[in-house]
Tab-separated table of C-alpha atoms and ligand atoms in Angstrom:
chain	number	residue	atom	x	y	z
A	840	UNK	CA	77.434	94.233	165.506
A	841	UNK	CA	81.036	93.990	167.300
A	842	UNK	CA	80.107	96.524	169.113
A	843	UNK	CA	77.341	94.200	170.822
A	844	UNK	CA	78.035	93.009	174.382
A	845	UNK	CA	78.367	89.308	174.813
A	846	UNK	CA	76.767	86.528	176.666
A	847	UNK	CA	79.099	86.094	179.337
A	848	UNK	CA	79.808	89.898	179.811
A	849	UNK	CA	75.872	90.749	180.307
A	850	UNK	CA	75.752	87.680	182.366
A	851	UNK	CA	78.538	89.012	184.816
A	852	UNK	CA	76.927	92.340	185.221
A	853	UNK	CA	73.814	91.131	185.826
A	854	UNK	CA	74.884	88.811	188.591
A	855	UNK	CA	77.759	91.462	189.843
A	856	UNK	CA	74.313	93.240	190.478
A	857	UNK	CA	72.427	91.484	192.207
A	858	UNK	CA	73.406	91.292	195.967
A	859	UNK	CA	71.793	89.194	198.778
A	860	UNK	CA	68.473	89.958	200.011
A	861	UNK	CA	68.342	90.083	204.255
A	862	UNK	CA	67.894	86.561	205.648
A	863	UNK	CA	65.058	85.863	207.378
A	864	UNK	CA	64.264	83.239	210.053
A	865	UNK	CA	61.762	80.085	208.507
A	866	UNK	CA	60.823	77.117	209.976
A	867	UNK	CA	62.429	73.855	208.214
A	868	UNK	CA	58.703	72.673	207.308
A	869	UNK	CA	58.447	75.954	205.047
A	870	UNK	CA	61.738	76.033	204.145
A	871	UNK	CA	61.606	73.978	200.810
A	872	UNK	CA	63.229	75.367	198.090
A	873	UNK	CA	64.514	78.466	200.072
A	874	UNK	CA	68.423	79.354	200.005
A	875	UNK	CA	70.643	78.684	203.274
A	876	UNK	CA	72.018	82.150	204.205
A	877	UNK	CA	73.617	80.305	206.916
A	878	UNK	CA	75.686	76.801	207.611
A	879	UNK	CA	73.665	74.681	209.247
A	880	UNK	CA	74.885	72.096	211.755
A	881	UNK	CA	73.237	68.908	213.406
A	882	UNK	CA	71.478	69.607	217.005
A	883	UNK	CA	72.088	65.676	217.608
A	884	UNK	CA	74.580	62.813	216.857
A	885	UNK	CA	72.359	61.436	213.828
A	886	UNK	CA	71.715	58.538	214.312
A	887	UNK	CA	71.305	59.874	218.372
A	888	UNK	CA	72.014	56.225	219.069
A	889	UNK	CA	73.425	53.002	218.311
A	890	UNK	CA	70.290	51.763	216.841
A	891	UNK	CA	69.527	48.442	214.949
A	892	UNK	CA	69.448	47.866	211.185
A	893	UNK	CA	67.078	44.887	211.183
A	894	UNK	CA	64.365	43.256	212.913
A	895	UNK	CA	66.308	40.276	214.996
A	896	UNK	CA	68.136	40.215	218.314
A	897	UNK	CA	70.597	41.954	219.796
A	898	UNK	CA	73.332	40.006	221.300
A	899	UNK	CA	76.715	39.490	221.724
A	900	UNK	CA	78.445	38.479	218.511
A	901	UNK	CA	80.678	35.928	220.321
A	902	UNK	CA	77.794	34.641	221.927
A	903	UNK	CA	77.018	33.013	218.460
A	904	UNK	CA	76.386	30.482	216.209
A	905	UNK	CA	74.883	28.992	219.710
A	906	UNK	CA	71.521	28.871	221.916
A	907	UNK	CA	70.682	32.059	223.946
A	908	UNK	CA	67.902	32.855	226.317
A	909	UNK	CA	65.202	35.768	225.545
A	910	UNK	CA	65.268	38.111	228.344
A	911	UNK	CA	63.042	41.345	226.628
A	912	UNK	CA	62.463	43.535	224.066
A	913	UNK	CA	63.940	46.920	222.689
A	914	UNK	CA	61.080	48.453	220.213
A	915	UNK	CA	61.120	51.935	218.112
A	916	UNK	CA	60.987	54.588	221.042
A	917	UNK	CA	60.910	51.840	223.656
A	918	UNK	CA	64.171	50.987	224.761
A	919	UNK	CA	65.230	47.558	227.050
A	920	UNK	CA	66.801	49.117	229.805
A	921	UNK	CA	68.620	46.540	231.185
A	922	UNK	CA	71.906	44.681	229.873
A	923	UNK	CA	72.099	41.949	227.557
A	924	UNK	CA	74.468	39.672	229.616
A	925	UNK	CA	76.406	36.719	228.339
A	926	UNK	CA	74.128	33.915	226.388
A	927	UNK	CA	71.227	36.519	226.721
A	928	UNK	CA	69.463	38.057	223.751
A	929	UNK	CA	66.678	41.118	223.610
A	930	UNK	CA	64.194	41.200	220.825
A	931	UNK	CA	64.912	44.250	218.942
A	932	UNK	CA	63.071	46.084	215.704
A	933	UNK	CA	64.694	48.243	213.111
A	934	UNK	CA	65.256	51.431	214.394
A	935	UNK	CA	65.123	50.706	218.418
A	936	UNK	CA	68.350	51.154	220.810
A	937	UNK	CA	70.838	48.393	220.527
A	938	UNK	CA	70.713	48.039	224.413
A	939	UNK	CA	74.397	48.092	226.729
A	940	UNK	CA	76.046	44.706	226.490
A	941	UNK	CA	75.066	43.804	223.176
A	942	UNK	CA	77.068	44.116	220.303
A	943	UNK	CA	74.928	42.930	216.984
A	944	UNK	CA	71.903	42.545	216.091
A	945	UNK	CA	70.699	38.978	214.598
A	946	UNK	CA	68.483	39.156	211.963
A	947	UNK	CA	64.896	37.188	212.588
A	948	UNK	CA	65.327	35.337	209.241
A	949	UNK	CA	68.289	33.332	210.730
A	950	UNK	CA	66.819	32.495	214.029
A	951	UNK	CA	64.253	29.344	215.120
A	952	UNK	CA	62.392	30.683	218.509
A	953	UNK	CA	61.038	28.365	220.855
A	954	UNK	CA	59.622	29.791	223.571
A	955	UNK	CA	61.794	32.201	225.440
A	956	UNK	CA	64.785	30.608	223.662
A	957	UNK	CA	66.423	31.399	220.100
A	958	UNK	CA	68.981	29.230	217.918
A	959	UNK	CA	71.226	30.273	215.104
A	960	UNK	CA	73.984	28.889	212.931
A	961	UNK	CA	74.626	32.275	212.143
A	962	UNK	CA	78.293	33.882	212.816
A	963	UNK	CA	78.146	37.530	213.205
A	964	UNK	CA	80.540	40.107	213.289
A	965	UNK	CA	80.711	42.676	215.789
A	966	UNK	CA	78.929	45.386	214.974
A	967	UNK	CA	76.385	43.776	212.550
A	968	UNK	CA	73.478	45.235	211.875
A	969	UNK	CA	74.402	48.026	214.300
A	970	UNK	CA	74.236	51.634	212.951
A	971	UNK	CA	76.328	53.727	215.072
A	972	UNK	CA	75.305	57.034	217.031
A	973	UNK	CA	76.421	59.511	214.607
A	974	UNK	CA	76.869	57.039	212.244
A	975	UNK	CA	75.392	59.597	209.840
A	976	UNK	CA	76.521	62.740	211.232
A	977	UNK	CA	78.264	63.570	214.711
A	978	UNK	CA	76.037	66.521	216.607
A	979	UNK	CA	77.504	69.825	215.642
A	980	UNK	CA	78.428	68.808	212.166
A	981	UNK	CA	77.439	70.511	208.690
A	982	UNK	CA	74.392	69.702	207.606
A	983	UNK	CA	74.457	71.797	204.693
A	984	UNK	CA	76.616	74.777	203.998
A	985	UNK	CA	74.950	78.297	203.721
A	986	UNK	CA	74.043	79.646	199.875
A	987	UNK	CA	72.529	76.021	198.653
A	988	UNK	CA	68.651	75.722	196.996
A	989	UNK	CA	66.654	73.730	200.091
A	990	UNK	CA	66.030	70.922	197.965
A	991	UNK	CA	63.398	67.655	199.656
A	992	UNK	CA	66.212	65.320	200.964
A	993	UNK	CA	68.518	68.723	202.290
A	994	UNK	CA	64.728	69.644	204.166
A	995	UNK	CA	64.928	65.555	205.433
A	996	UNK	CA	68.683	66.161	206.544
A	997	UNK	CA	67.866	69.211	208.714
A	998	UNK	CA	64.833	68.317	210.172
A	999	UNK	CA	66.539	64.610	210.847
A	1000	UNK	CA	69.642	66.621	212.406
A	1001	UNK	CA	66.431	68.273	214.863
A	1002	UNK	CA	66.983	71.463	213.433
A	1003	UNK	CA	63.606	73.764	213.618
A	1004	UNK	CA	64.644	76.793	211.682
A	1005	UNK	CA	66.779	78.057	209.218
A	1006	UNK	CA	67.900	81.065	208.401
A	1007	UNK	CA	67.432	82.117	204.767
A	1008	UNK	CA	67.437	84.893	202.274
A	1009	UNK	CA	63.762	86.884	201.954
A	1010	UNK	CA	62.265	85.616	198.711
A	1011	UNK	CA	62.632	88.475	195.852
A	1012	UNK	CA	59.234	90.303	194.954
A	1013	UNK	CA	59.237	90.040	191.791
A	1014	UNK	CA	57.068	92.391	189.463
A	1015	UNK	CA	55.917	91.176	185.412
A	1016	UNK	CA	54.787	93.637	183.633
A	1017	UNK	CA	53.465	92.324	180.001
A	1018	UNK	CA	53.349	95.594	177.908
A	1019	UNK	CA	51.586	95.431	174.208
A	1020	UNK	CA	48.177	96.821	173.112
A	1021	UNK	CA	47.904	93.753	170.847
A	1022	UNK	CA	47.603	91.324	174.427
A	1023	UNK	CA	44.508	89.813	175.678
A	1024	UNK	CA	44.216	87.921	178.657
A	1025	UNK	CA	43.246	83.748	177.632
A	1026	UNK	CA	39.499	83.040	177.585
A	1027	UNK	CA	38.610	86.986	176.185
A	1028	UNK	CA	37.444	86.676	172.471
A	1029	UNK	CA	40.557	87.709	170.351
A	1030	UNK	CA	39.520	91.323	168.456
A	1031	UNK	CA	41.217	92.343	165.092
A	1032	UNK	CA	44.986	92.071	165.527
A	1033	UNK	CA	45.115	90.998	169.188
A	1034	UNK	CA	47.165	87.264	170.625
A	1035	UNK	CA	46.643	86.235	174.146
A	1036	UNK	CA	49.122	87.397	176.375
A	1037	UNK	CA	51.578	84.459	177.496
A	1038	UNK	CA	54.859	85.981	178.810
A	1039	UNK	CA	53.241	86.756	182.136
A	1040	UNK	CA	51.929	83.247	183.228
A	1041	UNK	CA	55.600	82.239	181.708
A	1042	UNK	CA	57.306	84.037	183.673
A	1043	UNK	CA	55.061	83.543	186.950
A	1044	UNK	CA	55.682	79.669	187.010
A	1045	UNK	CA	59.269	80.019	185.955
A	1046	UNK	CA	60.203	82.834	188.488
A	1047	UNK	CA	58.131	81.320	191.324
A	1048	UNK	CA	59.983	78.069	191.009
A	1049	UNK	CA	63.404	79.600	190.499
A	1050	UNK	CA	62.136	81.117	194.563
A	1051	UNK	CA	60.845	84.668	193.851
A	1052	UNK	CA	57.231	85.697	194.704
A	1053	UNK	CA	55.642	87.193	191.536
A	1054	UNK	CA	52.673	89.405	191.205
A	1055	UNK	CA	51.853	90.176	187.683
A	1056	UNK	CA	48.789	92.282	186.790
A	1057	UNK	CA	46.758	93.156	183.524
A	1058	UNK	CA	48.956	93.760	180.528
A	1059	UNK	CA	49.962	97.441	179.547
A	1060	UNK	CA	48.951	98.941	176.545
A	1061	UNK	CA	51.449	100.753	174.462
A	1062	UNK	CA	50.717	104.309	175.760
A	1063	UNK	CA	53.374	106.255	177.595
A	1064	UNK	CA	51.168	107.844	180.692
A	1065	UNK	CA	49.786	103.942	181.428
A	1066	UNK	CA	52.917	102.354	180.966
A	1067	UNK	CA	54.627	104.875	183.210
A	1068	UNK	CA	52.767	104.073	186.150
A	1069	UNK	CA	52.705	100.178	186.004
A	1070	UNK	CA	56.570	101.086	185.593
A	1071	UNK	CA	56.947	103.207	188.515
A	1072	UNK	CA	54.839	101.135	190.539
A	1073	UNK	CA	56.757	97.855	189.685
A	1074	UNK	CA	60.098	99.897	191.056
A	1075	UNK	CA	59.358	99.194	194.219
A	1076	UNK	CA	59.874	95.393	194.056
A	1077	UNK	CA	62.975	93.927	194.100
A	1078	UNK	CA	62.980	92.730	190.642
A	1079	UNK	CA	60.702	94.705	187.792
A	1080	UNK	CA	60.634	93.184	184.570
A	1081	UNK	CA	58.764	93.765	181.284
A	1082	UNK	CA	58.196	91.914	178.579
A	1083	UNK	CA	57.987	94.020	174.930
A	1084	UNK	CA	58.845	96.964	174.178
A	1085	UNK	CA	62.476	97.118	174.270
A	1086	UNK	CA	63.366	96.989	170.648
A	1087	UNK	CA	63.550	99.759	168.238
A	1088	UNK	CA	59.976	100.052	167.097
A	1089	UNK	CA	57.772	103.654	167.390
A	1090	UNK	CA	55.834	101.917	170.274
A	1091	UNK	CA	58.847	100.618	171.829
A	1092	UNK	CA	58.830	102.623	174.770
A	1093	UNK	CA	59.879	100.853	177.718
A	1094	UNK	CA	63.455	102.168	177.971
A	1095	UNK	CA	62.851	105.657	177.306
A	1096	UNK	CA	60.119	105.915	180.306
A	1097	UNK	CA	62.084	104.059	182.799
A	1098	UNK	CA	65.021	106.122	181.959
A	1099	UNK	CA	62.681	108.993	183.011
A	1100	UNK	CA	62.079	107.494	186.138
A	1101	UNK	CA	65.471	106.898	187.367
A	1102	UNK	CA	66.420	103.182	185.803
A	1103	UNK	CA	70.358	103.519	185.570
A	1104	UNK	CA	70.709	101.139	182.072
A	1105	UNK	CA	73.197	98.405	182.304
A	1106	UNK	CA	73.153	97.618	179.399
A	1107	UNK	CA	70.715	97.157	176.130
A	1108	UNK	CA	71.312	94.554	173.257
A	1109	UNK	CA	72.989	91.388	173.591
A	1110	UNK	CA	74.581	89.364	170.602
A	1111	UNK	CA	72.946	86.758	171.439
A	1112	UNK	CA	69.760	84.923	169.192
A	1113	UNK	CA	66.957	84.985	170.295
A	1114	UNK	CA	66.783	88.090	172.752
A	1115	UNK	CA	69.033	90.543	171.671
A	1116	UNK	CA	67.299	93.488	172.502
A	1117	UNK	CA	67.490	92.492	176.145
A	1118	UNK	CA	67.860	95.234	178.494
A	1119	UNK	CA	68.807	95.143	182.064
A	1120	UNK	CA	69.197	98.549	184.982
A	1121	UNK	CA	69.351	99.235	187.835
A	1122	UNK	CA	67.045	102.147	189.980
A	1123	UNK	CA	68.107	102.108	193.944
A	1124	UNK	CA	68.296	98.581	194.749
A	1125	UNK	CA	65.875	97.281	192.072
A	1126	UNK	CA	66.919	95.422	188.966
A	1127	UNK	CA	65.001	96.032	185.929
A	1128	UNK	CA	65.115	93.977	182.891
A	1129	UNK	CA	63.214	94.206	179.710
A	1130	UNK	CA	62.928	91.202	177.740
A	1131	UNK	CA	61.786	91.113	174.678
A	1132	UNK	CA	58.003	90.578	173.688
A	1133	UNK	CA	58.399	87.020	171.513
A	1134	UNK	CA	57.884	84.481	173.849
A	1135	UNK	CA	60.744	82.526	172.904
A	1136	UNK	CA	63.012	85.186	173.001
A	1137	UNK	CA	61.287	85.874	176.776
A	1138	UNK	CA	61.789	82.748	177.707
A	1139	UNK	CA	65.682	82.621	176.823
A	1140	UNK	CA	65.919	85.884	178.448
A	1141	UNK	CA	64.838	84.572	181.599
A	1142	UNK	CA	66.842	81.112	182.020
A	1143	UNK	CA	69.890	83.666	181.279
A	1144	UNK	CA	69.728	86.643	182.932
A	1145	UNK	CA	66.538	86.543	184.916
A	1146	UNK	CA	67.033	83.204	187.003
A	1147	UNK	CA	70.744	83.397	187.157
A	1148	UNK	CA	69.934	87.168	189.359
A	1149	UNK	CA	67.308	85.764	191.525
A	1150	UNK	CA	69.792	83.086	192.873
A	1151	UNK	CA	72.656	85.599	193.507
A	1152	UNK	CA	69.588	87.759	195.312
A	1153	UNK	CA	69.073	84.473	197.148
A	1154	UNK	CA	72.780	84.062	198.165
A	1155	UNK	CA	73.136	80.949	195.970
A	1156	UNK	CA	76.537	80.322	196.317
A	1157	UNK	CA	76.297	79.022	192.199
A	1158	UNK	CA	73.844	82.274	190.660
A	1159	UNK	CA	75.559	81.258	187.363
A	1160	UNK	CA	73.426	79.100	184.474
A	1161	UNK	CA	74.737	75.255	184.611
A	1162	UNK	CA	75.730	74.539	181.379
A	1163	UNK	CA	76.317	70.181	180.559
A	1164	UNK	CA	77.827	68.700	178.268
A	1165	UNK	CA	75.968	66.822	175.240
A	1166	UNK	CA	76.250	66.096	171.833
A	1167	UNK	CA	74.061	67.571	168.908
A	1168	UNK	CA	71.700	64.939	167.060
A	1169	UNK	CA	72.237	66.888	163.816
A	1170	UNK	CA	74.047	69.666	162.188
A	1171	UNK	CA	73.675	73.717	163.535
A	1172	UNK	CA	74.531	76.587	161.446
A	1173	UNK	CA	76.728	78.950	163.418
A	1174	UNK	CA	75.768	82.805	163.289
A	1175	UNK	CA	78.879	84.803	162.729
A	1176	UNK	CA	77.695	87.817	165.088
A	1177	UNK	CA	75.351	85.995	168.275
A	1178	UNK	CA	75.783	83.213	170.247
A	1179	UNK	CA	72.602	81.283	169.731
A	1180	UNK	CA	70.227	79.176	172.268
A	1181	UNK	CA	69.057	76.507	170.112
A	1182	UNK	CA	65.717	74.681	171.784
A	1183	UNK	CA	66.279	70.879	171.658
A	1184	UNK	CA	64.661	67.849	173.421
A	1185	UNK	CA	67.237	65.341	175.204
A	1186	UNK	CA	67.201	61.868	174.904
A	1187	UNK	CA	70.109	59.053	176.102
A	1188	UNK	CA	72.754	57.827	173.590
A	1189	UNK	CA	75.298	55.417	173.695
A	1190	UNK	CA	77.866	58.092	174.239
A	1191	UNK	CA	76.403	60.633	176.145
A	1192	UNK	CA	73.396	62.758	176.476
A	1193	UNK	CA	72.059	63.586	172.635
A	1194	UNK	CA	69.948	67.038	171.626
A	1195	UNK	CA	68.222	67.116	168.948
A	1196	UNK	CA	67.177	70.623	167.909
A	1197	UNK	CA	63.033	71.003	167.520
A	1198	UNK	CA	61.794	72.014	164.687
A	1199	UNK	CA	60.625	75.564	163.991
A	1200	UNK	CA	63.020	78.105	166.099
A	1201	UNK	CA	61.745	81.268	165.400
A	1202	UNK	CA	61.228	83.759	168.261
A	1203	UNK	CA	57.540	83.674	168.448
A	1204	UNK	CA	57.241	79.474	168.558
A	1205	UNK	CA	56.381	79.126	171.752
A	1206	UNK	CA	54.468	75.940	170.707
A	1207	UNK	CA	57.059	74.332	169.519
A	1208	UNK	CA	59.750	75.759	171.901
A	1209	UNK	CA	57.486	74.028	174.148
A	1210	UNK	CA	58.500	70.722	173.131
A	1211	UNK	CA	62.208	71.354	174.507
A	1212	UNK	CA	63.489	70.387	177.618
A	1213	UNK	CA	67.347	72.071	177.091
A	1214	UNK	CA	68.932	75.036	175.660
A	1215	UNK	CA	71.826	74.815	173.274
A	1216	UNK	CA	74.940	77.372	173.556
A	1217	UNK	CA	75.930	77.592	169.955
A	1218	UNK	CA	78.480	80.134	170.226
A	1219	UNK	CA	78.919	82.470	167.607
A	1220	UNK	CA	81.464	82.272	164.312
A	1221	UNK	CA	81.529	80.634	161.126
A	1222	UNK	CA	80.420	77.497	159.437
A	1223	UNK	CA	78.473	74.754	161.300
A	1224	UNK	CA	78.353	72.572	163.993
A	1225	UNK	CA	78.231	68.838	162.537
A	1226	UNK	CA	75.845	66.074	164.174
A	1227	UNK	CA	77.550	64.248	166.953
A	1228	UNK	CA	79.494	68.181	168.493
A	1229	UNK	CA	79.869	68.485	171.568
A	1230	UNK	CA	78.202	70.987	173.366
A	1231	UNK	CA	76.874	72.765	176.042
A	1232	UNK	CA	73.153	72.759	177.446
A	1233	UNK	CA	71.546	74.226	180.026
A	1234	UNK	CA	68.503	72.501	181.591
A	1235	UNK	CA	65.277	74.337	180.623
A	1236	UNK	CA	63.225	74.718	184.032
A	1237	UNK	CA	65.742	74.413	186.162
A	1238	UNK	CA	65.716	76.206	189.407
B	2042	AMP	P1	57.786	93.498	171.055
B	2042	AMP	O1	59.022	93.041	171.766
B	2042	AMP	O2	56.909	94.348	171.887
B	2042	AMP	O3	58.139	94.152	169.755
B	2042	AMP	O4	56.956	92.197	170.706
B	2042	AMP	C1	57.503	91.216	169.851
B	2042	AMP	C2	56.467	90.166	169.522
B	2042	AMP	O5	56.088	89.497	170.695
B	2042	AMP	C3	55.197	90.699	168.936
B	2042	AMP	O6	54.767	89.793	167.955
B	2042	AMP	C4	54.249	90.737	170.089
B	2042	AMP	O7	52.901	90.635	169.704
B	2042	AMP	C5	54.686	89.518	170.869
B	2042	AMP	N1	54.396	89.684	172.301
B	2042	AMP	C6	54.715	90.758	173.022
B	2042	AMP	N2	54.351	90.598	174.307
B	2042	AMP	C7	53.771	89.378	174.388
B	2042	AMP	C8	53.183	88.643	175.439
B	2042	AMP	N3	53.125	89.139	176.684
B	2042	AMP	N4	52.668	87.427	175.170
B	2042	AMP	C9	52.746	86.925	173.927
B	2042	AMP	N5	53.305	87.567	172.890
B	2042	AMP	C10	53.812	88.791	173.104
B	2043	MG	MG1	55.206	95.436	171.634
């Protein structure tokens, strides 16, 4: 078993792999949870104006506590054009231009009107209630820096800063390829021996989040001449990967065809629990991994290995897994040999984030893995982890 590569070493090749994808060209309103393969900078001074923070007056702060005279109006989109001269003031709504002369604006909760006249016993500052042009951002300024996940409020900051497009990486095709003659697609009647087929849809909704555009098809019996040509058809996407197969079983075939078709191995078997027979290649630019058939193990597989090369392919500037820090809610046998990712739910403590471990963690509970929100590194050696460790988790679902 020492012989087995670790975590962090398959990790590293598998990322070392991966290069960026060509950008592309998107607009910013399709552009939501793309990659920046570019910095982006503000076409404007954000805000473009001095603009007011309230609905009030704008006026000149020395001009009050006092009595001043209405003389218009400066609305969202509409600004006064004139002045506001000395013991003048312009009715003004969040948002509008803080017209030339004044100085603050004068919130409408502090003022009595009478006619065309307003009172305060307010004192203002200069500069209340006034956001400045650029207050935000100055035109020309980063809006956010290339190799960073398009997240809602970075789509809000761009479009704000009147940028129309951006330029990011293409999305990586993705190809799933469930292989096992025991699979049946949910809502078929279940013959002697046969479990729906899950690692597919898994995979789909993980890998489509995490940016990648997935086409899976029908699963693959275990017969070489079928399985070779979903295989070789699947090596023309940017990422292929298969799920069963890859351990040491007579109908474990997956490694042995696509070494016939040109896969360059990586590596095979990683001391880590569950998903040690893990196998990752490389054939032209495509990277092929095999994960392992138990969903669990699948799973695990792909918040490692799979996500972590679909963000370098993206030009994430961070392709690695984001481990936290919490502490365990109870006790974890260590395994001497493999680093093991221990499902757990989260919940808030008084001294940190706390995981508790679910119960049942076999490689084919993907019911109760199902229950978990994090993964827990329990790296490998001797004796236990007591409650209250700390240790590191990684976010399960996360982009
Ligand atoms: P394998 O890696 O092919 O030896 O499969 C290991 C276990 O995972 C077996 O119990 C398989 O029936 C199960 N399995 C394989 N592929 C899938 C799949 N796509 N969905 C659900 N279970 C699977
Ligand atoms: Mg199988």
């Amino acid at each position: 078993m020492a012989s087995l590569l670790t975590f962090e070493e398959a990790l590293e090749r598998v990322v070392a792999a991966a290069q960026p994808l060509p950008a592309e060209t998107i607009a910013t309103a399709g552009a939501a949870g793309r990659v920046t393969a570019e910095a982006i900078r503000s076409a404007v001074d954000l805000p473009p104006f001095p603009s007011s923070a309230m609905d009030g007056y704008a006026v000149r702060a020395a001009d009050v506590p006092g009595s001043l005279r209405v003389v218009g109006e400066s609305a969202a989109g509409r600004p006064f054009d004139g002045e506001v001269g000395s013991g003048e003031a312009v009715g003004i709504s969040t948002g509008a231009v803080v017209p030339a002369g004044a100085d603050a604006v004068l919130p409408v909760e502090y003022v009595v009107k009478n006619d065309n006249n307003i009172e305060t016993e307010q004192e203002l500052a200069p500069g209340a209630s006034v956001r400045p042009a650029g207050g935000d951002l100055a035109a020309g300024a980063l809006v956010a820096p290339a190799g960073v996940r398009l997240n809602a409020a970075r789509i809000a900051a761009i479009a704000a800063a009147g940028v129309a497009s951006v330029m990011c990486a293409r999305r990586p095709r993705v190809v799933v390829l469930a292989t096992g003659s025991e699979l049946v697609r949910p809502g078929e009647p279940l013959g002697p021996g046969q479990i729906y087929e899950s690692n597919t849809l898994m995979l789909a909704a993980a890998l489509a989040a995490a940016g990648a555009e997935v086409d899976t098809g029908p699963a693959v019996p275990d017969d070489e001449g079928t399985l070779r040509q979903a295989i070789e058809a699947g090596l023309g996407a940017d990422v292929l990967i298969t799920s069963g197969g890859v351990s040491v079983g007579e109908h474990d075939l997956v490694r042995a065809v696509e070494q016939e078709l040109g896969v360059e191995e990586v590596f095979w078997r990683v001391a880590i629990k569950p998903g040690k027979p893990v196998a990752f290649g490389t054939c032209g630019a495509t990277l092929v991994f095999g994960l392992p058939g138990n969903p669990v193990s699948a799973l695990v597989g792909s918040e490692l290995f799979v996500k972590p090369a679909l963000r370098a392919l993206q030009g994430s500037v961070e392709p690695l897994p984001r481990f936290e820090p919490g502490r365990l809610a109870a006790a974890l046998r260590r395994n001497a040999e493999r680093d093991e990712f221990v499902r757990a739910r989260t919940r808030a403590g008084d001294d940190g984030l706390v995981l508790e471990p679910v119960l049942g963690q076999e490689s084919h509970m993907i019911a109760r893995s199902s229950e978990a929100t994090a993964l827990v590194h329990v790296p490998r050696g001797n004796g236990e982890l007591e409650a209250g460790s700390l240790v590191s988790w990684l976010r399960l679902g996360a982009e």
